[in-house]
Amino acid sequence: AQSVTQPDIHITVSEGTSLELRCNYSYGATPYLFWYVQSPGQGLQLLLKYFSGDTLVQGIKGFEAEFKRSQSSFNLRKPSVHWSDAAEYFCAVGAVLMDTGRRALTFGSGTRLQVQP
Amino acid sequence: GAVVSQHPSWVICKSGTSVKIECRSLDFQATTMFWYRQFPKQSLMLMATSNEGSKATYEQGVEKDKFLINHASLTLSTLTVTSAHPEDSSFYICSARDQGQGAAYNEQFFGPGTRLTVL
């Protein structure tokens, strides 16, 4: 079965510095990969997605992510963090569930980002 | 485009009552909608997959008689929490897949969520 690991539960960075949020996945085939952001009490907003092609994906709000098949990773990066980026970030894998054959998203546990002034 | 709404955004109810949450795709048709539950500071857990015109498929451990799902049209799915209890208090999020994008895309568009508090 597919799984997603976000090893960092909580990250604090200073405004203006760079950011990298880690995501590792487990899946038997090429997965569809997503990064979502969730502000407190809100739903999820898609930052970017990878389906195929160029392994460096550009998203909204200045975020990018790189798919590395050899490392089973899809890390999210931003060169200069803004205070408004403080939120919860979720990595997700879209795949066919082994037990039911249905397509579904499997989410990582999330990384909470705090931005210091 | 690809906007999903949920109503209500916040509801408080007494224990033993039933609560209905609506999920609508506003500008696209969604053959498939998904219902998630999120506990505080935790990730989203898929509860069920809702298919238009057919019965929902529930994930293991989710009581289908407690969480009734109806997907009567291509733009509306409802989740009814029956005989709600305090342990049902949670943040419920729906998502919809734009069938126009092609099934292979797997992309889901998420609603803003509904916070349910059962007293």
Coordinates of N, CA and C in Angstrom, one line a residue:
Chain A
A1 N 0.8 -1.2 0.0 CA 0.0 0.0 0.0 C 0.9 1.2 0.0
Q2 N 0.3 2.3 -0.6 CA 1.1 3.5 -0.6 C 1.1 4.2 0.7
S3 N 2.2 5.0 0.9 CA 2.3 5.7 2.2 C 3.1 7.0 1.9
V4 N 2.9 8.0 2.8 CA 3.6 9.2 2.6 C 4.2 9.6 4.0
T5 N 5.4 10.0 4.0 CA 6.1 10.4 5.3 C 6.6 11.8 5.2
Q6 N 6.2 12.6 6.1 CA 6.7 13.9 6.3 C 7.5 13.9 7.6
P7 N 8.8 13.8 7.6 CA 9.5 13.6 8.8 C 9.6 14.7 9.8
D8 N 9.3 15.9 9.3 CA 9.4 17.1 10.2 C 8.0 17.5 10.6
I9 N 7.7 17.4 11.9 CA 6.4 17.7 12.4 C 6.2 19.3 12.4
H10 N 7.3 19.9 12.8 CA 7.2 21.4 13.1 C 8.6 22.0 12.6
I11 N 8.5 23.0 11.8 CA 9.7 23.8 11.4 C 9.5 25.2 11.6
T12 N 10.5 25.9 12.2 CA 10.5 27.3 12.4 C 11.6 27.9 11.6
V13 N 11.3 28.9 10.7 CA 12.3 29.6 10.0 C 12.1 31.1 10.1
S14 N 13.2 31.9 9.8 CA 13.1 33.3 9.8 C 12.6 33.8 8.5
E15 N 11.8 34.9 8.6 CA 11.3 35.5 7.3 C 12.5 35.9 6.4
G16 N 12.4 35.6 5.1 CA 13.4 35.9 4.2 C 14.4 34.8 3.9
T17 N 14.4 33.8 4.8 CA 15.3 32.7 4.6 C 14.7 31.6 3.7
S18 N 15.5 30.7 3.3 CA 14.9 29.6 2.4 C 14.3 28.5 3.2
L19 N 13.5 27.7 2.5 CA 12.7 26.7 3.2 C 12.7 25.4 2.4
E20 N 12.8 24.3 3.1 CA 12.7 23.0 2.4 C 11.9 22.1 3.3
L21 N 10.7 21.6 2.8 CA 9.9 20.7 3.6 C 10.1 19.3 2.9
R22 N 10.3 18.3 3.7 CA 10.6 17.0 3.2 C 9.4 16.1 3.0
C23 N 9.4 15.3 2.0 CA 8.3 14.4 1.8 C 8.9 13.1 1.1
N24 N 8.6 12.0 1.7 CA 9.0 10.7 1.1 C 7.8 9.8 0.9
Y25 N 7.7 9.1 -0.2 CA 6.6 8.3 -0.5 C 7.0 6.9 -0.7
S26 N 6.0 6.0 -0.6 CA 6.2 4.6 -0.9 C 5.0 4.2 -1.9
Y27 N 5.4 3.8 -3.1 CA 4.4 3.4 -4.0 C 5.1 2.5 -5.1
G28 N 4.4 1.6 -5.6 CA 5.0 0.6 -6.5 C 5.2 1.1 -7.9
A29 N 4.5 2.2 -8.3 CA 4.6 2.7 -9.6 C 4.9 4.2 -9.5
T30 N 4.9 4.9 -10.7 CA 5.1 6.3 -10.6 C 3.9 7.0 -10.1
P31 N 4.0 7.7 -9.0 CA 2.8 8.3 -8.3 C 2.5 9.7 -8.9
Y32 N 1.3 10.1 -8.6 CA 0.9 11.5 -8.8 C 1.2 12.1 -7.4
L33 N 1.9 13.2 -7.4 CA 2.3 13.8 -6.2 C 1.8 15.3 -6.0
F34 N 1.4 15.6 -4.8 CA 0.8 16.9 -4.6 C 1.4 17.5 -3.3
W35 N 1.4 18.8 -3.3 CA 1.6 19.6 -2.0 C 0.4 20.5 -1.8
Y36 N -0.1 20.4 -0.6 CA -1.2 21.3 -0.2 C -0.8 22.1 1.0
V37 N -1.5 23.3 1.1 CA -1.3 24.1 2.3 C -2.6 24.4 2.9
Q38 N -2.6 24.4 4.3 CA -3.8 24.6 5.0 C -3.6 25.6 6.1
S39 N -4.3 26.7 6.0 CA -4.3 27.7 7.1 C -5.2 27.3 8.2
P40 N -5.1 27.8 9.4 CA -5.9 27.3 10.5 C -7.4 27.5 10.2
G41 N -8.1 26.4 10.4 CA -9.6 26.4 10.2 C -10.0 26.5 8.8
Q42 N -9.1 26.3 7.9 CA -9.4 26.4 6.5 C -9.3 25.0 5.8
G43 N -9.8 25.0 4.5 CA -9.6 23.8 3.7 C -8.2 23.8 3.1
L44 N -8.0 22.9 2.2 CA -6.7 22.7 1.6 C -6.6 23.5 0.3
Q45 N -5.4 24.1 0.1 CA -5.2 24.8 -1.2 C -4.0 24.1 -1.9
L46 N -4.2 23.8 -3.2 CA -3.1 23.1 -3.9 C -2.0 24.1 -4.2
L47 N -0.8 23.7 -3.8 CA 0.4 24.5 -4.2 C 1.0 24.1 -5.5
L48 N 1.1 22.8 -5.7 CA 1.7 22.3 -7.0 C 1.4 20.8 -7.0
K49 N 1.7 20.3 -8.2 CA 1.5 18.8 -8.5 C 2.5 18.3 -9.5
Y50 N 2.7 17.0 -9.4 CA 3.6 16.4 -10.4 C 2.9 15.1 -10.9
F51 N 2.8 15.1 -12.2 CA 2.2 13.9 -12.9 C 3.2 13.2 -13.7
S52 N 4.0 13.9 -14.5 CA 5.0 13.4 -15.4 C 5.8 14.5 -15.9
G53 N 6.8 14.2 -16.7 CA 7.6 15.2 -17.3 C 8.7 15.8 -16.5
D54 N 8.9 17.1 -16.6 CA 10.0 17.8 -15.9 C 9.8 17.5 -14.4
T55 N 10.9 17.1 -13.8 CA 10.8 16.7 -12.3 C 10.9 17.9 -11.4
L56 N 11.2 19.1 -11.9 CA 11.1 20.3 -11.1 C 9.8 21.0 -11.4
V57 N 9.0 21.1 -10.4 CA 7.6 21.6 -10.7 C 7.5 23.0 -10.0
Q58 N 6.9 23.9 -10.7 CA 6.7 25.3 -10.1 C 5.3 25.4 -9.7
G59 N 5.0 26.0 -8.6 CA 3.7 26.1 -8.1 C 3.3 27.6 -7.8
I60 N 2.3 27.8 -7.0 CA 1.9 29.1 -6.7 C 2.6 29.6 -5.5
K61 N 2.6 30.9 -5.3 CA 3.2 31.6 -4.1 C 4.7 31.4 -4.1
G62 N 5.3 31.1 -5.2 CA 6.8 31.0 -5.2 C 7.3 29.7 -4.8
F63 N 6.5 28.7 -4.6 CA 6.9 27.4 -4.2 C 7.3 26.5 -5.4
E64 N 8.2 25.6 -5.2 CA 8.6 24.6 -6.2 C 8.9 23.3 -5.5
A65 N 8.8 22.2 -6.2 CA 9.2 20.9 -5.7 C 9.9 20.1 -6.7
E66 N 10.7 19.2 -6.2 CA 11.5 18.4 -7.2 C 11.2 16.9 -6.9
F67 N 10.8 16.2 -7.9 CA 10.5 14.8 -7.8 C 11.9 14.0 -8.1
K68 N 12.3 13.2 -7.1 CA 13.5 12.4 -7.2 C 13.1 11.0 -7.1
R69 N 13.0 10.3 -8.2 CA 12.6 8.9 -8.2 C 13.5 8.0 -7.3
S70 N 14.8 8.3 -7.5 CA 15.8 7.4 -6.8 C 15.7 7.5 -5.3
Q71 N 15.2 8.6 -4.8 CA 15.1 8.9 -3.4 C 13.6 8.8 -2.9
S72 N 12.7 8.5 -3.8 CA 11.3 8.5 -3.5 C 10.9 9.7 -2.7
S73 N 11.4 10.9 -3.2 CA 11.1 12.1 -2.5 C 10.4 13.1 -3.4
F74 N 9.8 14.0 -2.7 CA 9.1 15.2 -3.4 C 9.2 16.3 -2.5
N75 N 10.3 16.9 -2.3 CA 10.5 18.0 -1.3 C 10.0 19.3 -1.8
L76 N 9.5 20.1 -1.0 CA 8.9 21.4 -1.3 C 9.9 22.5 -0.9
R77 N 10.1 23.5 -1.8 CA 11.1 24.5 -1.5 C 10.6 25.9 -1.8
K78 N 11.1 26.8 -1.1 CA 10.9 28.2 -1.4 C 12.1 29.0 -1.0
P79 N 12.6 29.9 -1.9 CA 13.9 30.6 -1.7 C 13.8 31.6 -0.6
S80 N 12.6 32.3 -0.4 CA 12.5 33.3 0.6 C 11.1 33.3 1.2
V81 N 11.1 32.9 2.4 CA 9.8 32.7 3.1 C 9.2 34.0 3.6
H82 N 7.9 34.1 3.4 CA 7.2 35.3 3.9 C 6.4 34.9 5.1
W83 N 6.1 35.9 6.0 CA 5.3 35.6 7.2 C 4.0 35.0 6.9
S84 N 3.4 35.3 5.7 CA 2.1 34.7 5.4 C 2.2 33.3 5.0
D85 N 3.4 32.7 4.9 CA 3.5 31.3 4.6 C 3.3 30.4 5.8
A86 N 3.2 31.0 6.9 CA 3.0 30.2 8.1 C 1.7 29.4 8.0
A87 N 1.8 28.1 8.1 CA 0.6 27.3 7.9 C 1.0 25.8 8.0
E88 N 0.1 24.9 7.8 CA 0.3 23.5 7.8 C 0.5 23.0 6.3
Y89 N 1.5 22.2 6.1 CA 1.7 21.8 4.7 C 1.6 20.3 4.6
F90 N 0.9 19.8 3.6 CA 0.6 18.4 3.5 C 1.1 17.9 2.1
C91 N 1.9 16.8 2.1 CA 2.3 16.1 0.9 C 1.3 15.0 0.7
A92 N 0.9 14.7 -0.5 CA 0.0 13.7 -0.8 C 0.3 12.9 -2.0
V93 N 0.0 11.6 -2.0 CA 0.2 10.7 -3.2 C -1.1 10.3 -3.7
G94 N -1.3 10.5 -5.0 CA -2.5 10.0 -5.7 C -2.2 8.7 -6.3
A95 N -2.9 7.6 -5.9 CA -2.6 6.3 -6.5 C -3.8 5.4 -6.4
V96 N -3.7 4.3 -7.0 CA -4.7 3.3 -6.9 C -4.5 2.5 -5.6
L97 N -5.6 2.4 -4.8 CA -5.5 1.7 -3.6 C -5.5 0.2 -3.8
M98 N -4.5 -0.5 -3.2 CA -4.3 -1.9 -3.5 C -5.5 -2.7 -3.1
D99 N -6.1 -2.4 -2.0 CA -7.2 -3.2 -1.5 C -8.5 -3.1 -2.2
T100 N -8.8 -1.9 -2.7 CA -10.1 -1.6 -3.4 C -10.0 -1.3 -4.8
G101 N -8.8 -1.0 -5.3 CA -8.7 -0.7 -6.8 C -9.1 0.7 -7.1
R102 N -9.5 1.5 -6.1 CA -10.0 2.8 -6.3 C -8.8 3.8 -6.3
R103 N -9.0 4.9 -7.0 CA -8.0 6.0 -6.9 C -8.3 6.9 -5.7
A104 N -7.3 7.2 -5.0 CA -7.5 8.1 -3.8 C -6.2 8.8 -3.5
L105 N -6.3 9.8 -2.6 CA -5.2 10.5 -2.1 C -4.8 9.9 -0.7
T106 N -3.5 9.8 -0.6 CA -3.0 9.4 0.8 C -2.2 10.6 1.2
F107 N -2.5 11.1 2.4 CA -1.8 12.3 2.9 C -0.7 11.9 3.9
G108 N 0.4 12.7 3.9 CA 1.3 12.7 5.0 C 0.7 13.3 6.2
S109 N 1.5 13.2 7.3 CA 1.0 13.7 8.6 C 1.1 15.2 8.7
G110 N 1.7 15.9 7.8 CA 1.8 17.3 7.8 C 3.0 17.9 8.5
T111 N 3.4 19.1 8.0 CA 4.5 19.9 8.7 C 4.0 21.2 9.0
R112 N 4.0 21.6 10.2 CA 3.6 23.0 10.6 C 4.8 23.9 10.5
L113 N 4.6 25.0 9.7 CA 5.6 26.0 9.5 C 5.3 27.2 10.3
Q114 N 6.3 27.6 11.1 CA 6.3 28.9 11.8 C 7.3 29.8 11.2
V115 N 6.9 31.1 11.0 CA 7.8 32.0 10.4 C 8.1 33.1 11.5
Q116 N 9.4 33.3 11.8 CA 9.8 34.3 12.8 C 10.1 35.6 12.0
P117 N 9.7 36.7 12.6 CA 10.0 38.0 12.0 C 11.5 38.3 11.9
Chain B
G1 N -11.6 28.8 -11.6 CA -12.4 27.6 -11.8 C -12.1 26.5 -10.7
A2 N -12.8 25.4 -10.8 CA -12.7 24.3 -9.8 C -12.8 24.7 -8.4
V3 N -14.0 25.3 -8.1 CA -14.3 25.7 -6.7 C -15.3 24.7 -6.1
V4 N -15.0 24.4 -4.9 CA -15.8 23.5 -4.1 C -16.3 24.2 -2.8
S5 N -17.5 24.2 -2.6 CA -18.1 24.8 -1.4 C -18.6 23.8 -0.4
Q6 N -18.7 24.2 0.9 CA -19.3 23.4 1.9 C -20.2 24.2 2.7
H7 N -21.3 23.6 3.2 CA -22.2 24.3 4.0 C -22.8 23.3 5.0
P8 N -22.8 23.7 6.3 CA -22.3 24.9 6.9 C -20.8 24.9 7.1
S9 N -20.3 26.0 7.4 CA -18.8 26.0 7.7 C -18.6 25.7 9.1
W10 N -19.6 25.8 9.9 CA -19.5 25.6 11.4 C -20.8 25.2 12.0
V11 N -20.9 24.2 12.7 CA -22.2 23.8 13.3 C -21.9 23.2 14.7
I12 N -22.8 23.6 15.6 CA -22.9 23.0 16.9 C -24.2 22.3 17.1
C13 N -24.2 21.1 17.6 CA -25.4 20.4 17.8 C -25.4 19.7 19.1
K14 N -26.6 19.2 19.6 CA -26.7 18.5 20.8 C -26.4 17.0 20.5
S15 N -26.0 16.3 21.5 CA -25.7 14.9 21.4 C -27.0 14.2 21.0
G16 N -27.0 13.3 20.1 CA -28.2 12.5 19.7 C -28.9 13.0 18.5
T17 N -28.6 14.3 18.1 CA -29.2 14.8 16.9 C -28.4 14.5 15.6
S18 N -29.0 14.7 14.5 CA -28.3 14.5 13.2 C -27.9 15.8 12.5
V19 N -26.8 15.8 11.8 CA -26.3 17.0 11.2 C -26.0 16.6 9.7
K20 N -26.4 17.5 8.8 CA -26.1 17.3 7.4 C -25.2 18.3 6.9
I21 N -24.1 17.9 6.2 CA -23.1 18.7 5.6 C -23.2 18.6 4.1
E22 N -23.2 19.7 3.4 CA -23.3 19.7 1.9 C -22.0 20.1 1.3
C23 N -21.7 19.4 0.2 CA -20.5 19.7 -0.5 C -20.9 19.9 -2.0
R24 N -20.6 21.0 -2.5 CA -21.0 21.3 -3.9 C -19.8 21.7 -4.8
S25 N -19.7 21.2 -6.0 CA -18.8 21.7 -7.0 C -19.5 22.8 -7.8
L26 N -18.9 24.0 -7.7 CA -19.6 25.1 -8.2 C -19.5 25.3 -9.8
D27 N -18.4 24.9 -10.3 CA -18.2 25.3 -11.7 C -17.7 24.1 -12.5
F28 N -17.9 22.9 -12.0 CA -17.5 21.7 -12.7 C -18.4 20.5 -12.2
Q29 N -18.4 19.5 -13.0 CA -19.1 18.3 -12.6 C -18.2 17.3 -12.0
A30 N -18.7 16.7 -10.9 CA -17.9 15.8 -10.2 C -18.6 14.4 -10.0
T31 N -18.1 13.5 -10.8 CA -18.7 12.1 -10.7 C -18.3 11.6 -9.3
T32 N -17.1 11.9 -8.8 CA -16.6 11.4 -7.6 C -16.3 12.5 -6.6
M33 N -16.8 12.4 -5.4 CA -16.5 13.3 -4.3 C -15.9 12.4 -3.2
F34 N -15.1 13.1 -2.3 CA -14.5 12.4 -1.2 C -14.8 13.1 0.1
W35 N -14.9 12.4 1.1 CA -15.2 12.9 2.5 C -14.0 12.5 3.4
Y36 N -13.4 13.6 4.0 CA -12.3 13.4 4.9 C -12.7 13.9 6.3
R37 N -12.0 13.3 7.3 CA -12.1 13.8 8.6 C -10.7 14.2 9.1
Q38 N -10.7 15.3 9.8 CA -9.4 15.8 10.3 C -9.5 16.1 11.8
F39 N -8.7 15.5 12.6 CA -8.7 15.8 14.1 C -7.7 16.9 14.2
P40 N -7.8 17.6 15.3 CA -6.9 18.8 15.6 C -5.4 18.4 15.4
K41 N -4.7 19.1 14.7 CA -3.2 19.0 14.5 C -2.9 17.6 13.9
Q42 N -3.8 17.0 13.1 CA -3.5 15.7 12.5 C -3.8 15.9 11.0
S43 N -3.5 14.8 10.3 CA -3.7 14.8 8.9 C -5.1 14.5 8.5
L44 N -5.4 14.5 7.2 CA -6.7 14.1 6.7 C -6.8 12.6 6.6
M45 N -7.9 12.1 7.1 CA -8.2 10.7 6.9 C -9.4 10.5 6.0
L46 N -9.2 9.7 5.0 CA -10.3 9.5 4.0 C -11.4 8.6 4.7
M47 N -12.6 9.1 4.7 CA -13.7 8.4 5.3 C -14.5 7.6 4.2
A48 N -14.7 8.2 3.1 CA -15.5 7.5 2.1 C -15.4 8.2 0.7
T49 N -15.7 7.4 -0.3 CA -15.7 8.0 -1.6 C -17.1 7.9 -2.1
S50 N -17.6 9.0 -2.6 CA -19.0 9.2 -3.0 C -19.1 9.2 -4.5
N51 N -19.9 8.3 -5.0 CA -20.0 8.3 -6.5 C -21.4 8.6 -6.9
E52 N -21.6 9.5 -7.8 CA -22.9 10.0 -8.3 C -23.7 8.8 -8.7
G53 N -24.9 8.7 -8.1 CA -25.9 7.7 -8.6 C -25.7 6.3 -8.0
S54 N -24.7 6.1 -7.2 CA -24.4 4.8 -6.6 C -24.1 4.9 -5.1
K55 N -23.9 3.8 -4.5 CA -23.6 3.8 -3.1 C -22.2 4.3 -2.8
A56 N -22.0 4.9 -1.7 CA -20.6 5.4 -1.4 C -19.8 4.2 -0.9
T57 N -18.5 4.3 -1.1 CA -17.5 3.3 -0.6 C -16.8 3.8 0.6
Y58 N -17.0 3.1 1.7 CA -16.4 3.5 3.0 C -15.1 2.9 3.2
E59 N -14.2 3.6 3.9 CA -12.9 3.1 4.3 C -13.1 2.2 5.5
Q60 N -12.2 1.4 5.8 CA -12.2 0.5 6.9 C -12.3 1.3 8.2
G61 N -13.3 0.8 9.0 CA -13.4 1.5 10.3 C -14.4 2.6 10.4
V62 N -14.9 3.0 9.2 CA -15.9 4.1 9.2 C -17.3 3.4 9.1
E63 N -18.2 3.8 10.1 CA -19.5 3.2 10.1 C -20.4 3.9 9.1
K64 N -20.9 3.1 8.1 CA -21.7 3.6 7.1 C -23.1 4.0 7.5
D65 N -23.6 3.4 8.6 CA -24.9 3.7 9.1 C -24.8 5.0 9.9
K66 N -23.7 5.4 10.4 CA -23.5 6.6 11.2 C -23.2 7.8 10.3
F67 N -22.4 7.6 9.3 CA -22.0 8.6 8.3 C -22.7 8.3 7.0
L68 N -23.9 8.9 6.8 CA -24.7 8.6 5.6 C -24.2 9.6 4.5
I69 N -23.9 9.0 3.3 CA -23.5 9.8 2.2 C -24.4 9.6 1.1
N70 N -24.8 10.8 0.5 CA -25.7 10.8 -0.7 C -25.1 11.7 -1.8
H71 N -25.0 11.1 -3.0 CA -24.4 11.9 -4.1 C -25.4 11.9 -5.2
A72 N -26.5 12.7 -5.1 CA -27.6 12.6 -5.9 C -27.4 13.3 -7.3
S73 N -26.5 14.2 -7.4 CA -26.2 14.9 -8.6 C -24.7 15.1 -8.8
L74 N -24.4 15.5 -10.0 CA -23.0 15.7 -10.4 C -22.3 16.9 -9.7
T75 N -23.1 17.6 -8.9 CA -22.5 18.8 -8.2 C -22.8 18.8 -6.7
L76 N -23.4 17.8 -6.2 CA -23.8 17.8 -4.8 C -23.6 16.5 -4.1
S77 N -22.9 16.5 -3.0 CA -22.8 15.3 -2.2 C -23.1 15.8 -0.7
T78 N -23.8 14.9 0.0 CA -24.1 15.3 1.4 C -23.6 14.2 2.3
L79 N -23.1 14.6 3.5 CA -22.7 13.8 4.6 C -23.6 14.0 5.8
T80 N -24.3 13.1 6.2 CA -25.2 13.2 7.4 C -24.6 12.4 8.5
V81 N -24.2 13.1 9.6 CA -23.8 12.4 10.8 C -25.0 12.1 11.7
T82 N -25.3 10.9 11.8 CA -26.6 10.5 12.5 C -26.3 10.3 14.0
S83 N -27.2 10.6 14.8 CA -27.1 10.4 16.3 C -25.7 10.8 16.7
A84 N -25.4 12.1 16.5 CA -24.0 12.6 16.8 C -23.7 12.5 18.2
H85 N -22.4 12.2 18.5 CA -21.9 12.2 19.9 C -20.7 13.1 20.0
P86 N -20.3 13.4 21.1 CA -19.1 14.3 21.3 C -17.9 13.8 20.5
E87 N -17.7 12.5 20.5 CA -16.5 12.0 19.8 C -16.6 12.2 18.3
D88 N -17.7 12.6 17.8 CA -17.8 12.9 16.3 C -17.4 14.3 16.0
S89 N -17.1 15.1 17.0 CA -16.7 16.4 16.8 C -15.4 16.4 16.1
S90 N -15.3 17.1 15.0 CA -14.1 17.1 14.1 C -14.3 18.1 13.0
F91 N -13.3 18.2 12.2 CA -13.3 19.0 11.0 C -13.5 18.1 9.8
Y92 N -14.6 18.3 9.1 CA -14.9 17.4 8.0 C -14.7 18.2 6.7
I93 N -13.9 17.6 5.8 CA -13.5 18.3 4.5 C -14.0 17.4 3.4
C94 N -14.6 18.0 2.4 CA -14.9 17.2 1.2 C -14.0 17.7 0.0
S95 N -13.9 16.8 -0.9 CA -13.2 17.2 -2.2 C -13.9 16.6 -3.3
A96 N -13.6 17.1 -4.5 CA -14.3 16.6 -5.7 C -13.3 16.5 -6.8
R97 N -13.5 15.5 -7.6 CA -12.6 15.3 -8.8 C -13.3 15.8 -10.0
D98 N -12.6 16.6 -10.8 CA -13.2 17.2 -12.0 C -13.1 16.1 -13.1
Q99 N -14.3 15.5 -13.4 CA -14.2 14.4 -14.4 C -13.8 14.9 -15.8
G100 N -13.9 16.2 -16.0 CA -13.4 16.7 -17.3 C -11.9 16.7 -17.4
Q101 N -11.2 16.5 -16.3 CA -9.8 16.5 -16.4 C -9.2 15.1 -16.8
G102 N -10.1 14.1 -16.7 CA -9.6 12.8 -17.0 C -9.3 12.0 -15.7
A103 N -9.8 10.8 -15.6 CA -9.6 10.1 -14.4 C -8.2 9.9 -14.0
A104 N -7.3 9.9 -14.9 CA -5.9 9.6 -14.6 C -5.2 10.7 -13.8
Y105 N -5.8 11.9 -13.8 CA -5.2 13.0 -13.1 C -5.2 12.9 -11.6
N106 N -6.2 12.3 -11.1 CA -6.2 12.1 -9.6 C -6.3 13.4 -8.8
E107 N -6.4 14.5 -9.5 CA -6.4 15.8 -8.7 C -7.8 16.0 -8.1
Q108 N -7.8 16.4 -6.9 CA -9.0 16.7 -6.1 C -9.0 18.2 -5.7
F109 N -10.2 18.8 -5.8 CA -10.3 20.1 -5.3 C -11.1 20.1 -4.0
F110 N -10.6 20.8 -3.0 CA -11.1 20.7 -1.7 C -12.0 21.8 -1.3
G111 N -13.0 21.5 -0.5 CA -13.8 22.5 0.1 C -13.2 23.1 1.3
P112 N -13.8 24.2 1.9 CA -13.2 24.9 3.0 C -13.3 24.2 4.3
G113 N -14.1 23.1 4.3 CA -14.3 22.4 5.6 C -15.5 22.8 6.4
T114 N -15.9 21.9 7.2 CA -17.0 22.1 8.2 C -16.6 21.7 9.6
R115 N -16.6 22.6 10.5 CA -16.3 22.2 11.8 C -17.5 21.8 12.6
L116 N -17.5 20.6 13.1 CA -18.7 20.1 13.8 C -18.3 20.0 15.3
T117 N -19.1 20.6 16.1 CA -19.0 20.4 17.6 C -20.2 19.8 18.1
V118 N -20.1 18.7 18.8 CA -21.3 18.0 19.4 C -21.2 18.2 20.9
L119 N -22.2 18.8 21.5 CA -22.2 19.0 22.9 C -22.7 17.8 23.7

